Amino acid sequence: MTCDDGETRPIIRIGVVASSGQAIHADFLVDLGADRTVLDQVLLSQLQLPHQSPPPGLTFQGVGGASPFVVVATVLELPRDDGGIARASGQFAAFTDPRATDLSILGRDVLNHFDILVSRRLNQVVLLAGNHRYAILTDGPAG
């Protein structure tokens, strides 16, 4: 996805189950450097989920420093190529400061369950799980 600053980033659209039981779809930055998945403040507000304070001593530290957050229990719904939905349920952090990030972040707590392919040329982000495999093919001699 091309972001407001003109940069193209690896982003996928994920459903996040709200307090109503319905999924709200939001863009998530695929971030292999992030230890945890974190919802942005706008999504947190839309979900209307009960939240709890983080455990004492736990902070979310990024390039911009530490940011305040809460913890919510929800389900992430990732689209599958067969039209189904892969679900990841758990407790996820959610920023309470709208300046913390413009996008929700899909971190390694979820991404470690997949092989991840990011193709800038094809403009694709692919998460592979289960019996899916990939092969790297060339159109001709390397050189």
Coordinates of N, CA, C and O in Angstrom, one line a residue:
M1 N 0.9 -1.2 0.0 CA 0.0 0.0 0.0 C 0.9 1.2 0.0 O 1.9 1.3 0.7
T2 N 0.5 2.2 -0.8 CA 1.2 3.5 -0.8 C 0.6 4.3 0.3 O -0.6 4.6 0.4
C3 N 1.5 4.7 1.3 CA 1.0 5.5 2.4 C 1.0 7.0 2.1 O 1.4 7.4 1.1
D4 N 0.5 7.8 3.1 CA 0.3 9.2 2.9 C 1.7 9.9 2.6 O 1.7 11.0 1.9
D5 N 2.8 9.4 3.0 CA 4.1 10.0 2.8 C 4.7 9.6 1.4 O 5.8 9.9 1.1
G6 N 3.9 8.8 0.7 CA 4.4 8.4 -0.7 C 5.2 7.1 -0.7 O 5.5 6.5 -1.7
E7 N 5.5 6.5 0.5 CA 6.2 5.3 0.6 C 5.3 4.1 0.5 O 4.2 4.1 1.0
T8 N 5.8 3.0 -0.2 CA 5.0 1.8 -0.3 C 5.5 0.9 0.8 O 6.7 0.6 1.0
R9 N 4.5 0.3 1.6 CA 4.8 -0.5 2.7 C 4.1 -1.8 2.7 O 3.0 -1.9 2.1
P10 N 4.6 -2.9 3.3 CA 3.9 -4.2 3.3 C 2.7 -4.2 4.2 O 2.9 -4.2 5.5
I11 N 1.5 -4.1 3.7 CA 0.3 -3.9 4.5 C -0.7 -4.9 4.1 O -0.9 -5.2 2.9
I12 N -1.4 -5.5 5.0 CA -2.5 -6.4 4.7 C -3.7 -6.0 5.5 O -3.6 -5.4 6.6
R13 N -4.9 -6.3 4.9 CA -6.2 -5.9 5.6 C -6.7 -7.1 6.4 O -6.8 -8.2 5.9
I14 N -7.0 -6.8 7.6 CA -7.3 -7.9 8.6 C -8.6 -7.4 9.3 O -8.8 -6.3 9.6
G15 N -9.5 -8.4 9.5 CA -10.7 -8.2 10.3 C -10.3 -8.4 11.8 O -9.6 -9.3 12.2
V16 N -10.8 -7.5 12.6 CA -10.6 -7.6 14.1 C -12.0 -7.6 14.7 O -12.8 -6.7 14.5
V17 N -12.3 -8.6 15.5 CA -13.6 -8.8 16.1 C -13.9 -7.7 17.2 O -13.1 -7.6 18.1
A18 N -15.0 -6.9 17.0 CA -15.3 -5.9 17.9 C -16.2 -6.4 19.0 O -16.6 -7.6 19.0
S19 N -16.6 -5.6 20.0 CA -17.5 -6.0 21.1 C -18.9 -6.4 20.6 O -19.5 -7.2 21.2
S20 N -19.3 -6.0 19.4 CA -20.5 -6.4 18.8 C -20.5 -7.8 18.2 O -21.5 -8.4 17.9
G21 N -19.3 -8.4 18.1 CA -19.1 -9.7 17.5 C -18.8 -9.6 16.0 O -18.5 -10.6 15.4
Q22 N -19.0 -8.4 15.4 CA -18.7 -8.2 14.0 C -17.3 -7.8 13.8 O -16.7 -7.1 14.7
A23 N -16.7 -8.1 12.7 CA -15.3 -7.8 12.4 C -15.2 -6.4 11.8 O -16.0 -6.0 10.9
I24 N -14.3 -5.6 12.3 CA -14.0 -4.3 11.7 C -12.7 -4.5 10.9 O -11.7 -5.0 11.5
H25 N -12.6 -4.1 9.7 CA -11.4 -4.4 8.8 C -10.5 -3.2 8.9 O -11.0 -2.0 8.8
A26 N -9.2 -3.5 9.1 CA -8.2 -2.4 9.2 C -6.9 -2.8 8.5 O -6.7 -4.0 8.4
D27 N -6.2 -1.9 8.1 CA -4.9 -2.1 7.5 C -3.8 -2.3 8.6 O -3.8 -1.6 9.6
F28 N -3.0 -3.4 8.5 CA -1.9 -3.7 9.4 C -0.6 -3.7 8.7 O -0.5 -4.3 7.6
L29 N 0.4 -3.0 9.2 CA 1.7 -3.0 8.7 C 2.4 -4.4 9.1 O 2.4 -4.8 10.3
V30 N 2.9 -5.1 8.1 CA 3.6 -6.4 8.4 C 5.0 -6.0 8.9 O 5.8 -5.5 8.1
D31 N 5.3 -6.2 10.1 CA 6.5 -5.7 10.7 C 7.3 -6.9 11.4 O 7.0 -7.2 12.6
L32 N 8.3 -7.4 10.7 CA 9.1 -8.5 11.3 C 10.0 -8.1 12.4 O 10.5 -8.9 13.1
G33 N 10.1 -6.8 12.6 CA 10.9 -6.3 13.7 C 10.1 -6.0 14.9 O 10.7 -5.8 16.0
A34 N 8.8 -6.1 14.8 CA 8.0 -5.9 16.0 C 7.7 -7.2 16.7 O 7.3 -8.2 16.1
D35 N 8.0 -7.2 18.0 CA 7.8 -8.4 18.8 C 6.3 -8.8 18.9 O 6.0 -10.0 18.9
R36 N 5.5 -7.8 19.0 CA 4.1 -8.0 19.3 C 3.2 -7.3 18.3 O 3.5 -6.2 17.7
T37 N 2.0 -7.8 18.1 CA 0.9 -7.1 17.3 C 0.3 -6.0 18.2 O 0.0 -6.3 19.4
V38 N 0.1 -4.8 17.6 CA -0.4 -3.7 18.3 C -1.5 -3.0 17.5 O -1.2 -2.7 16.3
L39 N -2.6 -2.8 18.1 CA -3.7 -2.0 17.4 C -3.5 -0.5 17.6 O -3.1 -0.1 18.7
D40 N -3.8 0.2 16.5 CA -3.7 1.7 16.7 C -4.9 2.2 17.5 O -5.9 1.6 17.7
Q41 N -4.8 3.5 17.9 CA -5.8 4.1 18.8 C -7.1 4.2 18.1 O -8.2 4.0 18.7
V42 N -7.1 4.5 16.8 CA -8.4 4.7 16.1 C -9.1 3.4 16.0 O -10.3 3.3 16.3
L43 N -8.4 2.3 15.7 CA -9.0 0.9 15.7 C -9.5 0.6 17.1 O -10.6 0.1 17.3
L44 N -8.7 0.8 18.1 CA -9.2 0.6 19.5 C -10.5 1.3 19.8 O -11.4 0.6 20.4
S45 N -10.6 2.5 19.4 CA -11.9 3.2 19.7 C -13.1 2.6 18.9 O -14.2 2.5 19.4
Q46 N -12.8 2.2 17.7 CA -13.9 1.6 16.9 C -14.3 0.2 17.4 O -15.5 -0.1 17.3
L47 N -13.4 -0.5 18.0 CA -13.8 -1.9 18.5 C -14.6 -1.9 19.8 O -15.4 -2.8 20.0
Q48 N -14.5 -0.8 20.6 CA -15.3 -0.7 21.8 C -15.2 -1.9 22.7 O -16.1 -2.4 23.3
L49 N -14.0 -2.5 22.8 CA -13.7 -3.7 23.6 C -13.3 -3.3 25.0 O -12.7 -2.2 25.2
P50 N -13.7 -4.1 26.0 CA -13.2 -3.8 27.3 C -11.7 -4.0 27.3 O -11.1 -4.8 26.6
H51 N -11.0 -3.2 28.1 CA -9.5 -3.3 28.1 C -9.0 -3.3 29.6 O -9.7 -2.9 30.5
Q52 N -7.8 -3.7 29.7 CA -7.1 -3.7 31.0 C -5.8 -3.1 30.9 O -5.2 -3.0 29.8
S53 N -5.3 -2.6 32.0 CA -4.0 -2.0 32.1 C -2.9 -3.1 31.8 O -3.1 -4.3 32.1
P54 N -1.8 -2.7 31.2 CA -0.7 -3.7 31.0 C -0.1 -4.1 32.3 O -0.2 -3.4 33.3
P55 N 0.5 -5.3 32.3 CA 1.2 -5.7 33.5 C 2.3 -4.7 33.9 O 2.9 -4.1 33.1
P56 N 2.5 -4.6 35.2 CA 3.6 -3.7 35.7 C 4.9 -3.9 35.0 O 5.3 -5.1 34.9
G57 N 5.6 -2.9 34.6 CA 6.9 -3.0 34.1 C 6.9 -3.3 32.6 O 8.0 -3.2 32.0
L58 N 5.8 -3.6 32.0 CA 5.8 -3.8 30.5 C 5.6 -2.5 29.8 O 4.6 -1.8 30.1
T59 N 6.4 -2.3 28.8 CA 6.3 -1.1 28.0 C 6.4 -1.4 26.5 O 7.0 -2.5 26.2
F60 N 5.9 -0.6 25.7 CA 6.1 -0.7 24.2 C 7.1 0.4 23.8 O 6.7 1.5 23.9
Q61 N 8.2 -0.1 23.3 CA 9.3 0.9 23.0 C 9.5 0.7 21.5 O 9.7 -0.4 21.0
G62 N 9.5 1.9 20.8 CA 9.8 1.9 19.4 C 10.8 3.0 19.0 O 11.4 3.5 19.9
V63 N 10.9 3.3 17.8 CA 11.8 4.3 17.3 C 11.5 5.6 18.0 O 12.3 6.4 18.3
G64 N 10.2 5.9 18.2 CA 9.8 7.2 18.7 C 9.7 7.2 20.3 O 9.3 8.2 20.9
G65 N 10.2 6.1 20.9 CA 10.2 6.0 22.4 C 9.0 5.2 22.9 O 8.4 4.5 22.1
A66 N 8.7 5.3 24.2 CA 7.7 4.5 24.8 C 6.3 5.1 24.5 O 6.2 6.3 24.5
S67 N 5.3 4.3 24.3 CA 3.9 4.8 24.1 C 3.0 4.1 25.1 O 3.1 2.9 25.3
P68 N 2.0 4.9 25.6 CA 1.0 4.2 26.5 C 0.1 3.3 25.7 O -0.2 3.5 24.6
F69 N -0.3 2.2 26.4 CA -1.2 1.2 25.8 C -2.0 0.5 26.8 O -1.8 0.6 28.0
V70 N -3.0 -0.2 26.3 CA -3.9 -1.1 27.1 C -3.8 -2.5 26.4 O -3.3 -2.6 25.3
V71 N -4.4 -3.4 27.1 CA -4.5 -4.8 26.6 C -5.9 -5.2 26.3 O -6.8 -4.9 27.2
V72 N -6.2 -5.7 25.1 CA -7.6 -6.2 24.8 C -7.6 -7.6 24.3 O -6.6 -8.1 23.7
A73 N -8.6 -8.3 24.6 CA -8.8 -9.7 24.1 C -9.7 -9.6 22.9 O -10.8 -9.1 22.9
T74 N -9.2 -10.2 21.7 CA -10.0 -10.2 20.5 C -9.5 -11.3 19.6 O -8.7 -12.1 19.9
V75 N -10.1 -11.3 18.4 CA -9.7 -12.3 17.4 C -9.4 -11.5 16.1 O -10.1 -10.6 15.7
L76 N -8.2 -11.9 15.5 CA -7.8 -11.4 14.2 C -8.3 -12.3 13.2 O -8.1 -13.5 13.3
E77 N -8.9 -11.8 12.1 CA -9.4 -12.7 11.0 C -8.6 -12.3 9.8 O -8.7 -11.3 9.2
L78 N -7.8 -13.3 9.3 CA -7.0 -13.1 8.2 C -7.6 -13.9 7.0 O -8.0 -15.0 7.1
P79 N -7.7 -13.2 5.8 CA -8.3 -13.9 4.7 C -7.5 -15.0 4.1 O -6.2 -14.9 4.1
R80 N -8.1 -16.1 3.7 CA -7.4 -17.2 3.1 C -7.7 -17.3 1.6 O -8.7 -16.7 1.2
D81 N -6.8 -17.9 0.9 CA -7.0 -17.9 -0.6 C -8.2 -18.8 -1.0 O -8.7 -18.6 -2.1
D82 N -8.7 -19.6 -0.2 CA -9.9 -20.4 -0.5 C -11.2 -19.7 -0.1 O -12.3 -20.3 -0.2
G83 N -11.1 -18.5 0.3 CA -12.3 -17.7 0.7 C -12.6 -17.8 2.2 O -13.5 -17.1 2.7
G84 N -12.0 -18.7 2.9 CA -12.2 -18.9 4.3 C -11.4 -17.8 5.1 O -10.8 -16.9 4.6
I85 N -11.4 -18.0 6.4 CA -10.8 -17.1 7.3 C -9.9 -17.8 8.3 O -10.3 -18.8 8.9
A86 N -8.6 -17.4 8.4 CA -7.7 -17.9 9.5 C -7.9 -17.0 10.7 O -7.9 -15.8 10.5
R87 N -8.1 -17.6 11.8 CA -8.3 -16.8 13.1 C -7.1 -16.9 14.0 O -6.6 -18.0 14.2
A88 N -6.7 -15.8 14.6 CA -5.7 -15.7 15.7 C -6.3 -15.0 16.8 O -6.6 -13.8 16.8
S89 N -6.6 -15.7 17.9 CA -7.2 -15.1 19.1 C -6.2 -14.9 20.2 O -5.2 -15.7 20.3
G90 N -6.4 -13.9 21.0 CA -5.5 -13.7 22.1 C -5.6 -12.3 22.7 O -6.6 -11.6 22.4
Q91 N -4.7 -12.0 23.5 CA -4.6 -10.6 24.1 C -3.6 -9.8 23.3 O -2.5 -10.3 23.1
F92 N -4.1 -8.7 22.8 CA -3.2 -7.8 22.0 C -3.1 -6.4 22.7 O -4.1 -5.9 23.3
A93 N -2.0 -5.8 22.5 CA -1.8 -4.4 22.9 C -2.5 -3.5 22.0 O -2.7 -3.8 20.8
A94 N -2.9 -2.4 22.5 CA -3.5 -1.3 21.7 C -3.1 0.1 22.2 O -3.2 0.3 23.5
F95 N -2.5 0.9 21.4 CA -2.0 2.2 21.7 C -3.2 3.1 22.1 O -4.3 3.1 21.5
T96 N -3.0 3.9 23.2 CA -4.0 4.8 23.6 C -3.7 6.2 23.1 O -4.6 7.1 23.2
D97 N -2.6 6.4 22.6 CA -2.2 7.7 22.1 C -2.3 7.7 20.5 O -1.6 6.9 19.9
P98 N -3.1 8.6 19.9 CA -3.2 8.5 18.5 C -1.9 8.9 17.7 O -1.8 8.6 16.5
R99 N -1.0 9.5 18.4 CA 0.3 9.9 17.8 C 1.3 8.7 17.8 O 2.3 8.8 17.1
A100 N 1.0 7.6 18.4 CA 1.9 6.5 18.5 C 2.2 5.8 17.2 O 3.3 5.5 16.9
T101 N 1.2 5.7 16.4 CA 1.3 5.1 15.0 C 0.1 5.4 14.2 O -1.0 5.5 14.7
D102 N 0.3 5.5 12.9 CA -0.8 5.7 12.0 C -1.5 4.4 11.6 O -2.6 4.4 11.1
L103 N -0.8 3.3 11.8 CA -1.3 1.9 11.4 C -1.2 1.0 12.5 O -0.3 1.0 13.3
S104 N -2.1 0.0 12.5 CA -1.9 -1.1 13.4 C -0.7 -1.9 12.9 O -0.4 -1.9 11.7
I105 N -0.1 -2.7 13.8 CA 1.1 -3.4 13.4 C 0.9 -4.9 13.7 O 0.5 -5.3 14.8
L106 N 1.2 -5.7 12.6 CA 1.1 -7.2 12.8 C 2.6 -7.6 13.1 O 3.4 -7.5 12.2
G107 N 2.8 -8.1 14.3 CA 4.1 -8.4 14.8 C 4.4 -9.9 14.8 O 3.5 -10.8 14.4
R108 N 5.5 -10.3 15.3 CA 6.0 -11.7 15.3 C 5.1 -12.6 16.1 O 5.2 -13.8 15.9
D109 N 4.4 -12.2 17.1 CA 3.5 -13.1 17.9 C 2.5 -13.8 17.0 O 2.2 -14.9 17.2
V110 N 2.1 -13.1 15.9 CA 1.2 -13.7 14.9 C 2.0 -14.2 13.7 O 1.8 -15.3 13.2
L111 N 3.0 -13.4 13.2 CA 3.7 -13.7 12.0 C 4.5 -15.0 12.1 O 4.8 -15.6 11.1
N112 N 5.0 -15.3 13.3 CA 5.8 -16.5 13.4 C 5.1 -17.8 13.1 O 5.7 -18.9 13.0
H113 N 3.8 -17.8 12.9 CA 3.0 -18.9 12.5 C 2.9 -19.1 11.0 O 2.3 -20.0 10.5
F114 N 3.6 -18.2 10.2 CA 3.6 -18.2 8.8 C 4.9 -18.1 8.2 O 5.9 -17.6 8.8
D115 N 5.1 -18.6 6.9 CA 6.1 -18.1 6.0 C 5.6 -16.9 5.4 O 4.4 -16.8 5.0
I116 N 6.5 -15.9 5.2 CA 6.0 -14.6 4.7 C 6.8 -14.2 3.5 O 8.0 -14.3 3.4
L117 N 6.0 -13.9 2.4 CA 6.6 -13.5 1.2 C 6.1 -12.0 0.9 O 4.9 -11.8 1.0
V118 N 7.1 -11.2 0.6 CA 6.7 -9.8 0.3 C 7.3 -9.5 -1.1 O 8.6 -9.6 -1.2
S119 N 6.5 -9.3 -2.1 CA 7.0 -9.0 -3.4 C 6.7 -7.5 -3.7 O 5.5 -7.2 -4.0
R120 N 7.7 -6.7 -3.8 CA 7.5 -5.3 -4.2 C 7.1 -5.2 -5.6 O 6.2 -4.4 -6.0
R121 N 7.7 -6.0 -6.5 CA 7.4 -5.9 -7.9 C 6.0 -6.3 -8.2 O 5.3 -5.8 -9.1
L122 N 5.5 -7.4 -7.5 CA 4.1 -7.8 -7.7 C 3.1 -7.1 -6.8 O 1.9 -7.4 -6.9
N123 N 3.6 -6.3 -5.9 CA 2.7 -5.6 -5.0 C 1.9 -6.5 -4.1 O 0.7 -6.4 -4.0
Q124 N 2.6 -7.6 -3.6 CA 1.8 -8.6 -2.8 C 2.5 -8.9 -1.5 O 3.8 -8.8 -1.4
V125 N 1.7 -9.2 -0.5 CA 2.2 -9.7 0.8 C 1.4 -11.0 1.0 O 0.2 -11.1 0.9
V126 N 2.1 -12.2 1.1 CA 1.5 -13.5 1.2 C 2.0 -14.1 2.5 O 3.2 -14.2 2.8
L127 N 1.0 -14.6 3.3 CA 1.3 -15.4 4.5 C 1.0 -16.8 4.2 O -0.2 -17.1 3.8
L128 N 1.9 -17.7 4.3 CA 1.7 -19.1 4.0 C 1.7 -20.0 5.3 O 2.6 -19.8 6.1
A129 N 0.8 -20.8 5.4 CA 0.7 -21.7 6.6 C 0.2 -23.1 6.1 O -0.2 -23.3 5.0
G130 N 0.3 -24.0 7.1 CA -0.2 -25.4 6.8 C 0.5 -26.0 5.7 O 1.7 -26.1 5.7
N131 N -0.2 -26.6 4.7 CA 0.4 -27.3 3.6 C 0.8 -26.5 2.4 O 1.1 -27.0 1.4
H132 N 0.8 -25.2 2.6 CA 1.2 -24.3 1.5 C 2.7 -24.3 1.4 O 3.4 -24.3 2.4
R133 N 3.3 -24.2 0.2 CA 4.7 -24.2 0.0 C 5.0 -23.1 -1.1 O 4.1 -22.7 -1.8
Y134 N 6.2 -22.8 -1.2 CA 6.6 -21.8 -2.3 C 7.8 -22.3 -3.0 O 8.6 -23.1 -2.4
A135 N 8.0 -21.9 -4.2 CA 9.2 -22.2 -5.0 C 9.7 -21.0 -5.7 O 8.9 -20.1 -6.1
I136 N 11.0 -20.8 -5.8 CA 11.5 -19.7 -6.5 C 11.9 -20.1 -7.9 O 12.7 -21.0 -8.0
L137 N 11.4 -19.5 -8.9 CA 11.6 -19.9 -10.3 C 12.2 -18.7 -11.0 O 11.9 -17.6 -10.7
T138 N 13.0 -19.0 -12.0 CA 13.6 -18.0 -12.9 C 13.0 -18.2 -14.3 O 12.7 -19.3 -14.7
D139 N 13.0 -17.1 -15.0 CA 12.5 -17.1 -16.4 C 13.6 -17.5 -17.4 O 13.4 -17.6 -18.6
G140 N 14.8 -17.5 -16.9 CA 15.9 -17.8 -17.8 C 17.2 -17.9 -17.0 O 17.2 -18.0 -15.7
P141 N 18.3 -17.9 -17.6 CA 19.6 -18.1 -16.9 C 19.9 -16.9 -16.0 O 19.5 -15.8 -16.3
A142 N 20.4 -17.2 -14.8 CA 20.7 -16.2 -13.9 C 21.9 -15.4 -14.4 O 22.8 -15.9 -15.1
G143 N 22.0 -14.1 -14.0 CA 23.1 -13.4 -14.5 C 22.9 -12.0 -14.3 O 23.2 -11.1 -13.9

